[in-house]
Structure formats: structure tokens, C-alpha cells
Amino acid sequence: MKAIISHMGFEFKSVIRDKTLLLMNYLFPLAFYFMMQAIMPSINKEFSKYMIPGMTVFAVMVSTLLSMPNPIATSKEKGIYRSYKIYGVPLKSVLLVPVITTMVHITIVSIIILITSTSFFGSTFPKQFLNFCLVYFISLFAFAGFGTLIGVCSPNNRVTVLLAQVIFIPSMLIGGVMMPTEMLSQNMQKISKILPTTHCMNALGALAFNKKPVYSISSSIIVLLLGGILSFALAAYLFTWDSKSDKPIKNLLGLAALLPYIISIFI
Amino acid sequence: MEPILCVESFSKSYGSIKAIDDISFKIYPGEIFALLGPNGAGKTSTLECIEGIRKTSNGKITIDGVNPEKEFFKVKKILGVQLQTSALPEVITVKEAMKMFCLYSKTEIRYDLLEKFNLMDKGNTQFGKLSTGQQRKLVLAIALSHNPKLLILDEPTAGLDVSTRVMFHNIMREEKNKGTAILLASHDMNEVEDLADNVAILLKGKIAALGTPRDIITSGKSLIKVFVKTKYSSASSLKLTQGFKMEQKDDYTVFYCEDIEELLFIILRHIKDSKDKLLDLKVERASLEERFIDITGGGKPYESNN
């Protein structure tokens, strides 16, 4: 346990020490949030209502999809995980410690968003705060699973960026972060269910802000939980201690993490 | 005495490519065993299988009776490894690295090793900001932190300055005297000749030579060089019939031989008979490096003699 605590201490500090991680975990999501606060209310008066869920889910996406996978792929490529194995660091620590520390950093950013948006920008505070926390952590779990899986399946940083963008960009466009899903056409609404963001925003809106759900709340929660479990299970199964042991064909199995989301389209 | 490392009929294939083909050797406590070979000979594959990070295709590897592939975390307690590329996270500090890996190894935190390796004043410096020598020292300190019975050093002194290299050599000798077995992979033949008790030369996945450095050096043909300089160059006219090779290098006639006593007798008699005067005579024994080039320079690998 002492080893894991020491490892967590180092991983936590590494986000502060590494400029790229600091940018992705703190500066980028917070700068984007402040920019949105300045621009969006004049364009869309309703934005203040879904500012908190939108911006917290955005922060979660940036940290988990754009930031988390790179250190995993780099550690494999540079032989850092190989050293870890030789020095006795178990797989569960290698996979879970960065996830837990990333979750702490994202939660700090989310708290900043929550406090400043209600105090200074008049955004709607979650009506059911406990529900907000519950859905927030389920969403975090689902995205952290995706981030870890992308890192595990990617042979290098270029591929992690590519894979992360495949989820990140559509999530921004049709996942309900920038505009409500209700504004999309029926067909686009169906397609958007393949994205975890859609389910996060649906569950957050309905359970924390008493909004009318676009889709079944329980199915959104189950899809996120199943997606997270499947992602972590696949990440543990496909994990290799160095990139030499990577099997690209086998890594295609990682796509199976999308199954709960794909199935949700037909529910 | 029981061997600490036992490699028996070990083979490793990557798909259809056979990287290692049926090699066997043993390392005993307090022994420095060097693994030599040109790039691609199979050194890294051998080390990785011994370290337990790759699976063997055939044969058996045991470290103190434990199979590293099946019981990696048990082997970890008796195995210390310094990898060729000192790979730790760039932003981990020296003290953090020592603390974290000692805790994972369930040993006391060995800051004393940081003192010993002159790293204590760099305790809060991030790994990425250390020099290559300091990085290697830190990785070696971590490898030694749990007092391993077998220490694997993969090119530990490559690219290091002389003083750091000497420090590493002293540490290896110190560990050997403590009874630690050391498996050393190196391209530095002088280092191997100086430190190793036994050497295996790998070539195309097979052991091409195995024995003490002296055994390997003396197993070659025409490996003693005799440089002769005379007043009237009579040595160059010497006809040697017993298989001695000779060539002219500047003012010297160089003879290559196995039996120096016989050669010297012939040369000296010839000089006397020719009424010439001996000006200089030098004898040079072949080095491990020359023998290594001799073995690996297109030679056909022999079978393992173990």
C-alpha cells in the first residue's frame, strides 16, 4: 500500500511538472471554459443552463482523451513500463495509479468550474448535487477507461492523438457539450448515442438539473458503466510492457469497448 | 556450489526467425559472466528471457531454482537489472525513484546507495535532467537496492566518462566479492577481459565460444605476434615452413605463431647465421577484441561446448 501511495504521489506531481500534462489537465480546459463564458451567453442565452455539465464533461474529455493516453504510449515506447516490471511494479498499479491521479486533477478543475460559473457567471447550479456527483464520477470512469484503452492500444503518440480525436471531435460537435442534443435531427440524435458524451450529458441533465431526458436515463447510466468496465478490462487484457510486444491486429479488439454505445443506438 | 543462473537448451524465436538457437550456460555466485556478440546476435533476447520479460520458445531458464517466466515476482527479489537504456519517467526525482521502487520491492529505502553513488545532492533533480552517467548510476543503485543474488548489466558503461566507468568497474568487483553473480553484456572488450571470469560469444543465435577470456584468446590460431627488427633486415628473408605467417610492417618483420618458443629459436638462429644484428624484439599477445573479431568476422559458429 505504501508503494502505491508513493507512486500516486509521484504521478500526481508529474502532471504539475510536465508542461504538456499541465496544459492538457488545467490550462486548456480552464482557458476554454473562460472563453466560452465570455462568448457563448451572447450567442445562446440558454447556455448558462448547461454551462456546468458541458464544461465539466469537456474538462473530463480533454484530460482523459487528449492527455491520459500519451504517457501510456510513451512509457511503452521508451521502455519505462519495462523498467517498471523489472523493478516490481504490478500491472494494476501501472494502469490504475495514473487513472486515479488524473481523476483527482480533473475533479479539481471541475470544482473550479462549478464554483466560478455559479459565483461569477450566473450559471445554473445542479439542482440535485449528489446526483451530479454520481453521474460525474460514472462519466469520469467511462472516459478514463477510453483514455487508458487508447494509450494501451496505440504504438506511439501520433496514433493516440488520432484515436482520441476520433472520439473527441464528434463529441464536441454532436455530443451535447456545445449545444443540446435536442437540437439535432432524429437521425443525428441516434448516431450521437455512439458517443459517451451524449450519455453523460443526458444523465447529467436529467438527474442533476431536472431536465427532461432525451433518452432513457437508466440506459445512459448502464451504457457508461458497461463502457467503462469493458474499456478497463480490455486495457488490462491488451496491455504490453513494451511496444516490441504490441500486436496491432490483437489491439483491434479494443474496438469492442464501443459495443455498449453501438447497442444503445438500437434501444 | 549450485549455479545461480542455469540456462539449458534455450531457444527463442520471433515468428519464423530464430533469434536464439539451443544455448546453454551457467553462472555461479561471485562470478562475472560476460555475454558478447555483434548486434543482432541474440544478446538482448537472451537477457530479456532471463529477466522474465519475454517468453522462451524452448529450453529452460532458472534463477536460483525459480523460473523467471512463470514466477516473475519471486525472481524479482533475487534479480537486479540495469537495462541498456536507463528508462525512467523524465519527471521523477532521484529520491522519488529510489523510494518508490524500494517500496515496491518491499525493501528498506536505500538512500545510502544514493550517497555511495554521489547522487544525494541530486536527490530532488528530475531523471530527465541528470547526465547519462548519473542516470546509469541511479538505475544501478535501484538494481542493487534489494541486494540481488544475480545482477544483470546491459552495457553498463557505454558512453560513460573514464571516472564513472572506473567507478562502475569497482562496484562490479565489490559485488562479485560479496558473492553476487553478474551477467554482463558489453561491447567493451577491455572491460570484459579485465572483469569477466567467463565469457560466451554469441553469433547468429548460437554460442560461438565459451570459456575464460584467456581460454578464448588462446583458442585462436596464430595469435601471438613477434616483431623483429634487425640491422640488415635478414629476418624478412627467413623462410618459415612450419605454418608461421609473416608480414612486413615499417622496419619490423611481424611473425604470427602459436608456439613462441620454437619461433624465437628459429629467428635467433637465422639472425646469427646471417651475421645480422638484432636491434629490437617485441612479443604481443592477441587481445580478446582481436579474437572476437576473428570469431565473429564471418566465421561459422561452433556448437556450445557446455
Coordinates of C-alpha atoms in Angstrom, one line a residue:
Chain A
M1 CA 0.0 0.0 0.0
K2 CA 2.9 2.4 0.9
A3 CA 4.3 1.7 -2.6
I4 CA 1.0 2.6 -4.3
I5 CA 0.7 5.8 -2.2
S6 CA 4.3 6.8 -3.1
H7 CA 3.5 6.0 -6.8
M8 CA 0.4 8.1 -6.6
G9 CA 2.3 11.0 -5.1
F10 CA 4.8 10.9 -8.0
E11 CA 2.0 10.6 -10.6
F12 CA 0.1 13.5 -9.1
K13 CA 3.2 15.7 -9.1
S14 CA 4.1 14.6 -12.6
V15 CA 1.1 16.4 -14.1
I16 CA 2.3 19.7 -12.4
R17 CA 5.9 19.1 -13.5
D18 CA 5.2 18.1 -17.1
K19 CA 4.2 21.2 -19.1
T20 CA 2.2 19.2 -21.7
L21 CA 0.2 17.4 -19.0
L22 CA -0.3 20.7 -17.1
L23 CA -1.6 22.3 -20.2
M24 CA -4.0 19.5 -21.0
N25 CA -5.2 18.9 -17.5
Y26 CA -5.6 22.5 -16.3
L27 CA -4.7 25.3 -18.7
F28 CA -6.6 24.2 -21.8
P29 CA -9.9 23.2 -20.1
L30 CA -9.9 26.3 -17.9
A31 CA -8.9 28.7 -20.7
F32 CA -11.6 27.1 -23.0
Y33 CA -14.2 27.4 -20.2
F34 CA -13.4 31.1 -19.6
M35 CA -13.5 31.8 -23.3
M36 CA -16.9 30.0 -23.6
Q37 CA -18.2 32.1 -20.6
A38 CA -17.2 35.2 -22.5
I39 CA -18.6 34.3 -25.9
M40 CA -21.5 31.8 -25.6
P41 CA -24.0 33.7 -23.4
S42 CA -24.2 36.5 -26.1
I43 CA -24.8 33.8 -28.8
N44 CA -27.1 31.5 -26.9
K45 CA -28.9 32.8 -23.8
E46 CA -29.8 29.2 -22.7
F47 CA -26.1 28.3 -22.5
S48 CA -25.9 29.2 -18.8
K49 CA -28.3 26.3 -18.1
Y50 CA -26.0 23.7 -19.5
M51 CA -22.7 25.5 -18.9
I52 CA -21.7 23.4 -15.9
P53 CA -22.4 19.9 -17.3
G54 CA -21.0 21.0 -20.7
M55 CA -17.8 22.4 -19.3
T56 CA -17.2 19.7 -16.8
V57 CA -17.7 17.0 -19.4
F58 CA -15.3 19.0 -21.7
A59 CA -12.7 19.1 -18.9
V60 CA -13.1 15.3 -18.4
M61 CA -12.7 14.7 -22.1
V62 CA -9.6 16.8 -22.5
S63 CA -7.9 15.2 -19.6
T64 CA -8.9 11.6 -20.3
L65 CA -8.8 11.5 -24.1
L66 CA -6.2 14.0 -25.0
S67 CA -3.9 13.8 -22.0
M68 CA -4.0 10.4 -20.5
P69 CA -3.2 8.1 -23.5
N70 CA 0.1 9.9 -24.4
P71 CA 2.1 9.0 -21.2
I72 CA 0.9 5.4 -21.6
A73 CA 2.1 5.1 -25.2
T74 CA 5.3 7.0 -24.4
S75 CA 6.1 4.7 -21.4
K76 CA 5.6 1.7 -23.6
E77 CA 7.7 3.1 -26.4
K78 CA 10.6 4.3 -24.2
G79 CA 10.8 1.2 -22.2
I80 CA 9.6 2.8 -18.9
Y81 CA 7.0 0.2 -18.3
R82 CA 9.7 -2.5 -18.9
S83 CA 11.7 -0.9 -16.2
Y84 CA 8.6 -0.8 -14.0
K85 CA 8.1 -4.5 -14.5
I86 CA 11.7 -5.3 -13.7
Y87 CA 11.5 -3.1 -10.5
G88 CA 8.4 -4.9 -9.4
V89 CA 5.6 -2.5 -10.2
P90 CA 2.4 -4.6 -10.7
L91 CA 0.1 -4.2 -13.7
K92 CA -2.8 -2.9 -11.5
S93 CA -0.6 0.0 -10.3
V94 CA 0.6 0.8 -13.8
L95 CA -3.0 1.1 -15.1
L96 CA -4.9 2.4 -12.1
V97 CA -2.5 4.9 -10.4
P98 CA -2.5 7.3 -13.4
V99 CA -6.3 6.9 -13.7
I100 CA -6.8 7.8 -10.0
T101 CA -4.4 10.8 -10.1
T102 CA -5.9 12.1 -13.4
M103 CA -9.4 11.8 -11.7
V104 CA -8.1 14.0 -8.9
H105 CA -6.8 16.6 -11.2
I106 CA -10.0 16.7 -13.3
T107 CA -12.1 16.9 -10.2
I108 CA -10.0 20.0 -9.1
V109 CA -10.7 21.6 -12.4
S110 CA -14.4 20.6 -12.2
I111 CA -14.7 22.2 -8.8
I112 CA -13.1 25.4 -10.1
I113 CA -15.7 25.4 -13.0
L114 CA -18.5 24.7 -10.6
I115 CA -17.6 27.4 -8.1
T116 CA -16.7 30.2 -10.6
S117 CA -19.5 29.6 -13.1
T118 CA -22.2 29.9 -10.4
S119 CA -20.5 32.7 -8.4
F120 CA -19.3 34.9 -11.2
F121 CA -21.2 33.9 -14.4
G122 CA -24.7 33.1 -13.0
S123 CA -24.7 29.5 -14.4
T124 CA -27.4 27.1 -13.0
F125 CA -26.0 25.1 -10.1
P126 CA -27.0 21.4 -10.1
K127 CA -30.4 21.0 -8.5
Q128 CA -29.6 17.5 -7.3
F129 CA -25.9 17.9 -6.3
L130 CA -25.5 14.3 -5.2
N131 CA -26.9 13.0 -8.5
F132 CA -24.5 15.4 -10.2
C133 CA -21.5 13.9 -8.4
L134 CA -22.7 10.4 -9.1
V135 CA -23.1 10.9 -12.8
Y136 CA -19.9 12.9 -12.9
F137 CA -17.9 10.0 -11.4
I138 CA -19.6 7.5 -13.7
S139 CA -18.7 9.7 -16.7
L140 CA -15.2 10.0 -15.4
F141 CA -14.9 6.3 -15.1
A142 CA -16.2 5.7 -18.7
F143 CA -13.9 8.3 -20.2
A144 CA -10.9 7.2 -18.1
G145 CA -11.5 3.7 -19.4
F146 CA -11.4 5.0 -23.0
G147 CA -8.3 7.1 -22.4
T148 CA -6.4 4.1 -20.9
L149 CA -7.5 1.8 -23.7
I150 CA -6.4 4.3 -26.3
G151 CA -3.0 4.5 -24.7
V152 CA -2.7 0.8 -24.4
C153 CA -3.7 0.1 -28.0
S154 CA -1.5 2.8 -29.5
P155 CA 2.1 2.1 -30.5
N156 CA 3.0 5.8 -30.3
N157 CA 1.8 9.3 -29.6
R158 CA 0.8 10.0 -33.2
V159 CA -1.7 7.2 -33.0
T160 CA -3.0 8.2 -29.6
V161 CA -3.8 11.7 -30.9
L162 CA -5.6 10.3 -33.9
L163 CA -7.7 7.8 -32.0
A164 CA -8.5 10.4 -29.3
Q165 CA -9.7 12.9 -31.9
V166 CA -12.0 10.2 -33.4
I167 CA -14.0 10.4 -30.2
F168 CA -13.2 14.0 -29.1
I169 CA -14.2 16.0 -32.2
P170 CA -17.6 14.3 -32.8
S171 CA -18.3 14.6 -29.0
M172 CA -17.8 18.3 -29.2
L173 CA -20.0 18.6 -32.3
I174 CA -22.9 16.3 -31.6
G175 CA -22.4 15.1 -28.1
G176 CA -24.4 17.8 -26.4
V177 CA -21.4 19.7 -25.0
M178 CA -21.7 22.8 -27.2
M179 CA -25.4 22.6 -28.0
P180 CA -28.2 20.5 -26.6
T181 CA -28.8 17.1 -28.3
E182 CA -32.5 18.0 -28.8
M183 CA -31.4 20.5 -31.5
L184 CA -30.1 17.6 -33.6
S185 CA -32.2 15.8 -36.2
Q186 CA -33.6 12.4 -35.2
N187 CA -31.0 10.5 -37.2
M188 CA -28.2 12.6 -35.8
Q189 CA -29.6 12.0 -32.3
K190 CA -29.4 8.3 -32.9
I191 CA -25.9 8.5 -34.3
S192 CA -24.8 10.6 -31.4
K193 CA -25.6 7.8 -29.0
I194 CA -22.3 6.1 -30.1
L195 CA -20.5 8.8 -28.1
P196 CA -20.1 8.6 -24.3
T197 CA -20.6 12.4 -24.1
T198 CA -24.2 12.1 -25.3
H199 CA -25.0 9.7 -22.4
C200 CA -23.1 11.8 -19.9
M201 CA -25.0 15.0 -20.9
N202 CA -28.3 13.1 -21.0
A203 CA -27.8 11.7 -17.5
L204 CA -26.4 14.9 -16.0
G205 CA -29.2 17.0 -17.4
A206 CA -32.0 14.7 -16.2
L207 CA -30.6 13.6 -12.9
A208 CA -28.8 16.7 -11.7
F209 CA -30.7 19.6 -13.5
N210 CA -34.2 18.0 -13.6
K211 CA -34.2 18.4 -17.4
K212 CA -36.5 16.2 -19.5
P213 CA -34.2 13.3 -20.6
V214 CA -33.7 12.9 -24.3
Y215 CA -33.1 9.1 -23.9
S216 CA -33.7 6.7 -21.1
I217 CA -31.6 7.7 -18.1
S218 CA -31.1 4.2 -16.9
S219 CA -29.8 3.1 -20.3
S220 CA -27.4 6.0 -20.4
I221 CA -26.0 5.1 -16.9
I222 CA -25.8 1.4 -17.8
V223 CA -24.0 2.2 -21.1
L224 CA -21.5 4.4 -19.4
L225 CA -20.8 1.8 -16.7
L226 CA -20.5 -1.1 -19.1
G227 CA -18.4 1.0 -21.5
G228 CA -16.0 1.9 -18.6
I229 CA -15.8 -1.7 -17.3
L230 CA -15.3 -3.1 -20.8
S231 CA -12.6 -0.4 -21.6
F232 CA -10.6 -1.2 -18.4
A233 CA -11.0 -5.0 -18.9
L234 CA -9.7 -4.7 -22.5
A235 CA -6.9 -2.3 -21.4
A236 CA -5.7 -4.9 -18.9
Y237 CA -6.0 -7.7 -21.4
L238 CA -4.3 -5.9 -24.2
F239 CA -1.6 -4.2 -22.1
T240 CA 2.0 -4.9 -23.0
W241 CA 5.1 -3.9 -21.0
D242 CA 6.8 -2.5 -24.1
S243 CA 5.9 -1.6 -27.7
K244 CA 8.0 -4.5 -29.1
S245 CA 5.4 -6.9 -27.7
D246 CA 2.5 -5.0 -29.3
K247 CA 0.3 -7.0 -31.7
P248 CA -1.6 -4.5 -33.9
I249 CA -4.2 -7.0 -35.1
K250 CA -5.0 -8.1 -31.5
N251 CA -5.3 -4.4 -30.5
L252 CA -8.2 -4.1 -32.8
L253 CA -10.1 -5.9 -30.1
G254 CA -10.1 -2.6 -28.3
L255 CA -12.9 -1.5 -30.6
A256 CA -15.1 -3.9 -28.6
A257 CA -15.3 -1.1 -25.9
L258 CA -17.7 0.7 -28.3
L259 CA -20.2 -2.2 -28.1
P260 CA -22.4 -0.8 -25.3
Y261 CA -22.6 2.5 -27.2
I262 CA -23.4 0.9 -30.5
I263 CA -26.1 -1.3 -28.9
S264 CA -27.6 1.8 -27.3
I265 CA -28.4 3.2 -30.8
F266 CA -30.9 0.4 -31.2
I267 CA -32.5 0.8 -27.7
Chain B
M1 CA 28.3 -25.0 -5.4
E2 CA 24.9 -24.6 -7.1
P3 CA 24.7 -22.2 -10.1
I4 CA 22.6 -19.1 -9.5
L5 CA 21.6 -18.9 -13.2
C6 CA 21.0 -22.0 -15.3
V7 CA 20.3 -21.7 -19.0
E8 CA 19.6 -25.0 -20.6
S9 CA 19.0 -25.7 -24.3
F10 CA 17.3 -22.3 -24.5
S11 CA 15.9 -21.1 -27.8
K12 CA 13.9 -18.0 -28.7
S13 CA 12.0 -17.4 -32.0
Y14 CA 10.1 -14.4 -33.3
G15 CA 7.7 -15.9 -35.8
S16 CA 9.9 -17.8 -38.3
I17 CA 13.1 -16.0 -37.2
K18 CA 15.2 -18.0 -34.7
A19 CA 16.9 -15.4 -32.6
I20 CA 18.5 -17.9 -30.2
D21 CA 19.2 -21.5 -31.1
D22 CA 19.7 -24.0 -28.3
I23 CA 22.2 -22.3 -26.0
S24 CA 23.3 -23.4 -22.5
F25 CA 25.5 -21.9 -19.8
K26 CA 25.6 -21.5 -16.1
I27 CA 26.6 -18.7 -13.7
Y28 CA 27.8 -19.3 -10.2
P29 CA 27.7 -17.0 -7.1
G30 CA 30.6 -14.5 -7.2
E31 CA 31.2 -15.0 -10.9
I32 CA 31.2 -12.3 -13.6
F33 CA 29.9 -13.8 -16.8
A34 CA 30.1 -11.7 -19.9
L35 CA 27.8 -12.2 -22.9
L36 CA 29.4 -10.8 -26.1
G37 CA 28.2 -10.7 -29.6
P38 CA 27.7 -8.4 -32.6
N39 CA 24.5 -6.5 -32.9
G40 CA 21.6 -8.9 -33.6
A41 CA 23.5 -11.9 -32.2
G42 CA 20.8 -12.5 -29.7
K43 CA 22.2 -10.9 -26.5
T44 CA 19.1 -8.8 -25.8
S45 CA 16.7 -11.7 -26.4
T46 CA 18.7 -13.8 -24.0
L47 CA 18.8 -11.1 -21.4
E48 CA 15.1 -10.4 -21.8
C49 CA 14.2 -14.1 -21.3
I50 CA 16.4 -14.3 -18.2
E51 CA 14.8 -11.1 -16.9
G52 CA 11.4 -12.8 -17.4
I53 CA 10.0 -10.1 -19.7
R54 CA 9.9 -12.4 -22.7
K55 CA 8.8 -15.9 -23.0
T56 CA 11.3 -18.6 -24.0
S57 CA 10.4 -20.7 -27.1
N58 CA 12.2 -23.8 -25.9
G59 CA 14.5 -24.9 -23.1
K60 CA 14.7 -23.9 -19.5
I61 CA 15.9 -20.9 -17.6
T62 CA 16.1 -20.9 -13.8
I63 CA 17.4 -18.3 -11.4
D64 CA 18.2 -19.8 -8.0
G65 CA 15.8 -22.6 -9.0
V66 CA 13.0 -20.3 -9.9
N67 CA 11.6 -19.9 -13.4
P68 CA 11.5 -16.2 -14.2
E69 CA 8.8 -16.6 -16.8
K70 CA 6.3 -18.3 -14.5
E71 CA 7.3 -16.7 -11.2
F72 CA 8.4 -13.3 -12.2
F73 CA 7.7 -11.5 -8.9
K74 CA 9.5 -14.2 -6.9
V75 CA 12.6 -13.9 -9.2
K76 CA 12.4 -10.1 -8.9
K77 CA 13.5 -10.5 -5.3
I78 CA 16.8 -12.1 -6.3
L79 CA 17.4 -10.4 -9.6
G80 CA 18.8 -6.9 -10.1
V81 CA 18.7 -5.4 -13.6
Q82 CA 20.3 -2.4 -15.2
L83 CA 18.8 -2.1 -18.7
Q84 CA 20.8 -0.8 -21.6
T85 CA 18.6 2.3 -21.9
S86 CA 18.0 3.8 -18.5
A87 CA 14.3 4.3 -18.9
L88 CA 12.5 6.0 -16.0
P89 CA 9.9 8.8 -16.3
E90 CA 11.6 12.1 -17.2
V91 CA 10.0 14.0 -14.3
I92 CA 10.6 11.5 -11.4
T93 CA 13.2 12.8 -9.0
V94 CA 16.2 10.7 -7.8
K95 CA 14.8 10.3 -4.3
E96 CA 11.3 9.6 -5.5
A97 CA 12.5 6.8 -7.8
M98 CA 14.6 5.2 -5.1
K99 CA 11.7 5.4 -2.6
M100 CA 9.0 4.1 -5.0
F101 CA 10.9 1.2 -6.3
C102 CA 12.3 0.2 -2.9
L103 CA 8.7 0.2 -1.6
Y104 CA 7.5 -1.9 -4.5
S105 CA 10.4 -4.3 -3.8
K106 CA 9.4 -4.4 -0.1
T107 CA 12.9 -3.4 0.9
E108 CA 14.1 -0.5 3.1
I109 CA 14.6 2.7 1.2
R110 CA 18.3 2.7 0.2
Y111 CA 19.2 6.4 0.3
D112 CA 22.7 5.1 1.4
L113 CA 23.2 3.9 -2.1
L114 CA 22.5 7.4 -3.4
E115 CA 25.2 8.6 -1.1
K116 CA 27.6 5.9 -2.3
F117 CA 26.9 6.8 -5.9
N118 CA 27.3 10.5 -5.2
L119 CA 23.7 11.2 -6.1
M120 CA 22.4 12.5 -2.8
D121 CA 23.0 16.2 -3.8
K122 CA 20.9 15.4 -6.9
G123 CA 18.1 13.9 -4.8
N124 CA 15.5 16.4 -5.9
T125 CA 16.6 16.5 -9.6
Q126 CA 14.4 15.1 -12.2
F127 CA 15.6 12.0 -14.0
G128 CA 15.4 13.8 -17.4
K129 CA 17.8 16.5 -16.1
L130 CA 20.5 14.1 -15.0
S131 CA 23.6 13.3 -17.1
T132 CA 23.8 9.9 -18.8
G133 CA 26.3 8.8 -16.1
Q134 CA 24.1 10.0 -13.3
Q135 CA 21.0 8.2 -14.9
R136 CA 23.0 5.0 -15.1
K137 CA 24.2 5.3 -11.5
L138 CA 20.6 5.8 -10.3
V139 CA 19.4 2.8 -12.3
L140 CA 22.3 0.7 -10.9
A141 CA 21.5 1.9 -7.4
I142 CA 17.9 0.8 -7.8
A143 CA 19.0 -2.5 -9.2
L144 CA 21.2 -3.1 -6.1
S145 CA 18.7 -1.8 -3.6
H146 CA 17.4 -5.2 -2.6
N147 CA 20.8 -7.0 -2.6
P148 CA 20.2 -9.2 -5.6
K149 CA 21.9 -12.6 -6.0
L150 CA 22.1 -12.1 -9.7
L151 CA 22.8 -8.7 -11.3
I152 CA 22.2 -8.2 -15.0
L153 CA 24.1 -5.3 -16.5
D154 CA 23.3 -4.5 -20.1
E155 CA 26.2 -2.3 -21.5
P156 CA 26.5 -0.5 -18.2
T157 CA 29.5 1.7 -19.2
A158 CA 28.7 2.5 -22.8
G159 CA 29.1 6.2 -23.4
L160 CA 30.4 7.0 -19.9
D161 CA 33.4 9.1 -19.0
V162 CA 36.5 7.4 -17.6
S163 CA 36.0 8.1 -13.9
T164 CA 32.4 6.9 -14.0
R165 CA 33.5 3.8 -15.8
V166 CA 36.1 3.1 -13.2
M167 CA 33.5 3.6 -10.5
F168 CA 31.2 1.1 -12.2
H169 CA 34.1 -1.4 -12.5
N170 CA 34.8 -1.0 -8.8
I171 CA 31.2 -1.6 -7.9
M172 CA 31.1 -4.7 -10.1
R173 CA 34.2 -6.1 -8.3
E174 CA 32.7 -5.2 -4.9
E175 CA 29.5 -7.0 -5.8
K176 CA 31.4 -10.0 -7.0
N177 CA 33.4 -10.1 -3.8
K178 CA 30.1 -10.1 -1.9
G179 CA 29.1 -13.2 -3.8
T180 CA 26.7 -11.6 -6.3
A181 CA 26.7 -13.2 -9.7
I182 CA 26.9 -10.7 -12.5
L183 CA 25.8 -11.3 -16.1
L184 CA 27.4 -8.5 -18.1
A185 CA 26.5 -7.7 -21.7
S186 CA 29.1 -5.4 -23.2
H187 CA 30.8 -4.3 -26.4
D188 CA 33.9 -3.1 -24.4
M189 CA 36.3 -6.0 -24.8
N190 CA 38.9 -4.4 -22.5
E191 CA 36.2 -4.2 -19.8
V192 CA 35.3 -7.9 -20.3
E193 CA 38.9 -9.1 -20.5
D194 CA 39.6 -7.2 -17.2
L195 CA 36.5 -8.2 -15.3
A196 CA 34.9 -11.3 -16.5
D197 CA 35.6 -14.8 -15.2
N198 CA 33.8 -16.4 -18.1
V199 CA 32.7 -15.3 -21.5
A200 CA 30.2 -16.5 -24.0
I201 CA 30.4 -15.1 -27.6
L202 CA 27.0 -15.3 -29.3
L203 CA 26.9 -15.4 -33.0
K204 CA 23.7 -15.8 -35.1
G205 CA 21.9 -17.1 -32.0
K206 CA 24.4 -19.8 -31.1
I207 CA 27.3 -19.8 -28.7
A208 CA 30.4 -19.5 -30.8
A209 CA 32.9 -19.6 -28.0
L210 CA 32.6 -20.2 -24.2
G211 CA 35.2 -20.1 -21.5
T212 CA 37.5 -17.9 -19.6
P213 CA 38.8 -14.8 -21.5
R214 CA 42.3 -16.5 -21.6
D215 CA 40.8 -19.8 -23.0
I216 CA 39.0 -17.9 -25.7
I217 CA 42.1 -15.8 -26.6
T218 CA 44.4 -18.8 -26.7
S219 CA 41.9 -21.0 -28.6
G220 CA 42.7 -19.0 -31.8
K221 CA 45.3 -19.7 -34.4
S222 CA 48.4 -17.6 -34.9
L223 CA 47.5 -15.3 -32.2
I224 CA 51.0 -14.4 -30.8
K225 CA 52.7 -11.7 -32.7
V226 CA 56.6 -11.3 -32.7
F227 CA 58.0 -8.1 -34.0
V228 CA 61.6 -8.4 -35.1
K229 CA 64.0 -5.5 -36.2
T230 CA 67.5 -6.3 -37.4
K231 CA 70.4 -4.2 -38.7
Y232 CA 70.4 -5.8 -42.2
S233 CA 66.7 -6.9 -42.3
S234 CA 67.7 -10.5 -42.5
A235 CA 64.5 -11.5 -40.7
S236 CA 62.4 -10.7 -43.7
S237 CA 64.3 -13.3 -45.8
L238 CA 63.5 -16.0 -43.3
K239 CA 61.6 -18.9 -44.9
L240 CA 59.3 -20.4 -42.4
T241 CA 57.9 -23.8 -43.3
Q242 CA 56.0 -24.7 -40.1
G243 CA 52.9 -22.6 -40.9
F244 CA 54.2 -19.3 -39.4
K245 CA 52.7 -16.4 -41.2
M246 CA 54.8 -13.2 -41.6
E247 CA 54.5 -9.7 -43.0
Q248 CA 56.5 -6.5 -43.1
K249 CA 55.4 -3.5 -41.0
D250 CA 57.6 -0.5 -41.3
D251 CA 61.1 -1.6 -40.1
Y252 CA 59.7 -4.7 -38.4
T253 CA 59.1 -8.2 -39.7
V254 CA 56.0 -9.5 -37.9
F255 CA 55.6 -13.2 -37.3
Y256 CA 52.3 -14.8 -36.2
C257 CA 52.6 -18.1 -34.3
E258 CA 51.1 -20.4 -31.7
D259 CA 54.4 -21.7 -30.3
I260 CA 56.6 -18.8 -29.4
E261 CA 59.5 -20.8 -28.1
E262 CA 60.1 -22.6 -31.4
L263 CA 59.7 -19.4 -33.4
L264 CA 62.1 -17.4 -31.3
F265 CA 64.7 -20.2 -31.6
I266 CA 64.4 -20.2 -35.4
I267 CA 64.5 -16.4 -35.7
L268 CA 67.5 -16.0 -33.4
R269 CA 69.4 -18.8 -35.1
H270 CA 68.6 -17.3 -38.5
I271 CA 69.9 -13.9 -37.4
K272 CA 73.1 -15.4 -36.1
D273 CA 73.6 -17.5 -39.3
S274 CA 73.0 -14.4 -41.4
K275 CA 75.6 -12.5 -39.4
D276 CA 73.0 -9.8 -38.8
K277 CA 72.4 -7.9 -35.6
L278 CA 69.1 -7.9 -33.6
L279 CA 68.0 -4.3 -32.9
D280 CA 64.6 -4.9 -31.4
L281 CA 62.2 -7.7 -30.5
K282 CA 58.7 -7.4 -29.2
V283 CA 56.1 -10.0 -28.4
E284 CA 52.4 -9.2 -28.4
R285 CA 49.7 -11.5 -27.2
A286 CA 46.3 -11.2 -29.1
S287 CA 43.5 -9.4 -27.2
L288 CA 40.0 -10.6 -26.7
E289 CA 38.9 -8.0 -29.1
E290 CA 41.1 -9.5 -31.9
R291 CA 39.8 -12.9 -31.0
F292 CA 36.2 -11.6 -31.0
I293 CA 36.7 -10.2 -34.5
D294 CA 38.3 -13.4 -35.6
I295 CA 35.3 -15.4 -34.3
T296 CA 32.5 -13.1 -35.4
G297 CA 34.0 -11.8 -38.6
G298 CA 32.2 -14.3 -40.9
G299 CA 33.3 -17.4 -39.1
K300 CA 30.9 -20.3 -38.8
P301 CA 29.5 -20.7 -35.3
Y302 CA 30.7 -23.7 -33.3
E303 CA 28.4 -25.7 -31.1
S304 CA 28.1 -24.8 -27.4
N305 CA 30.8 -26.7 -25.5
N306 CA 28.7 -26.8 -22.4

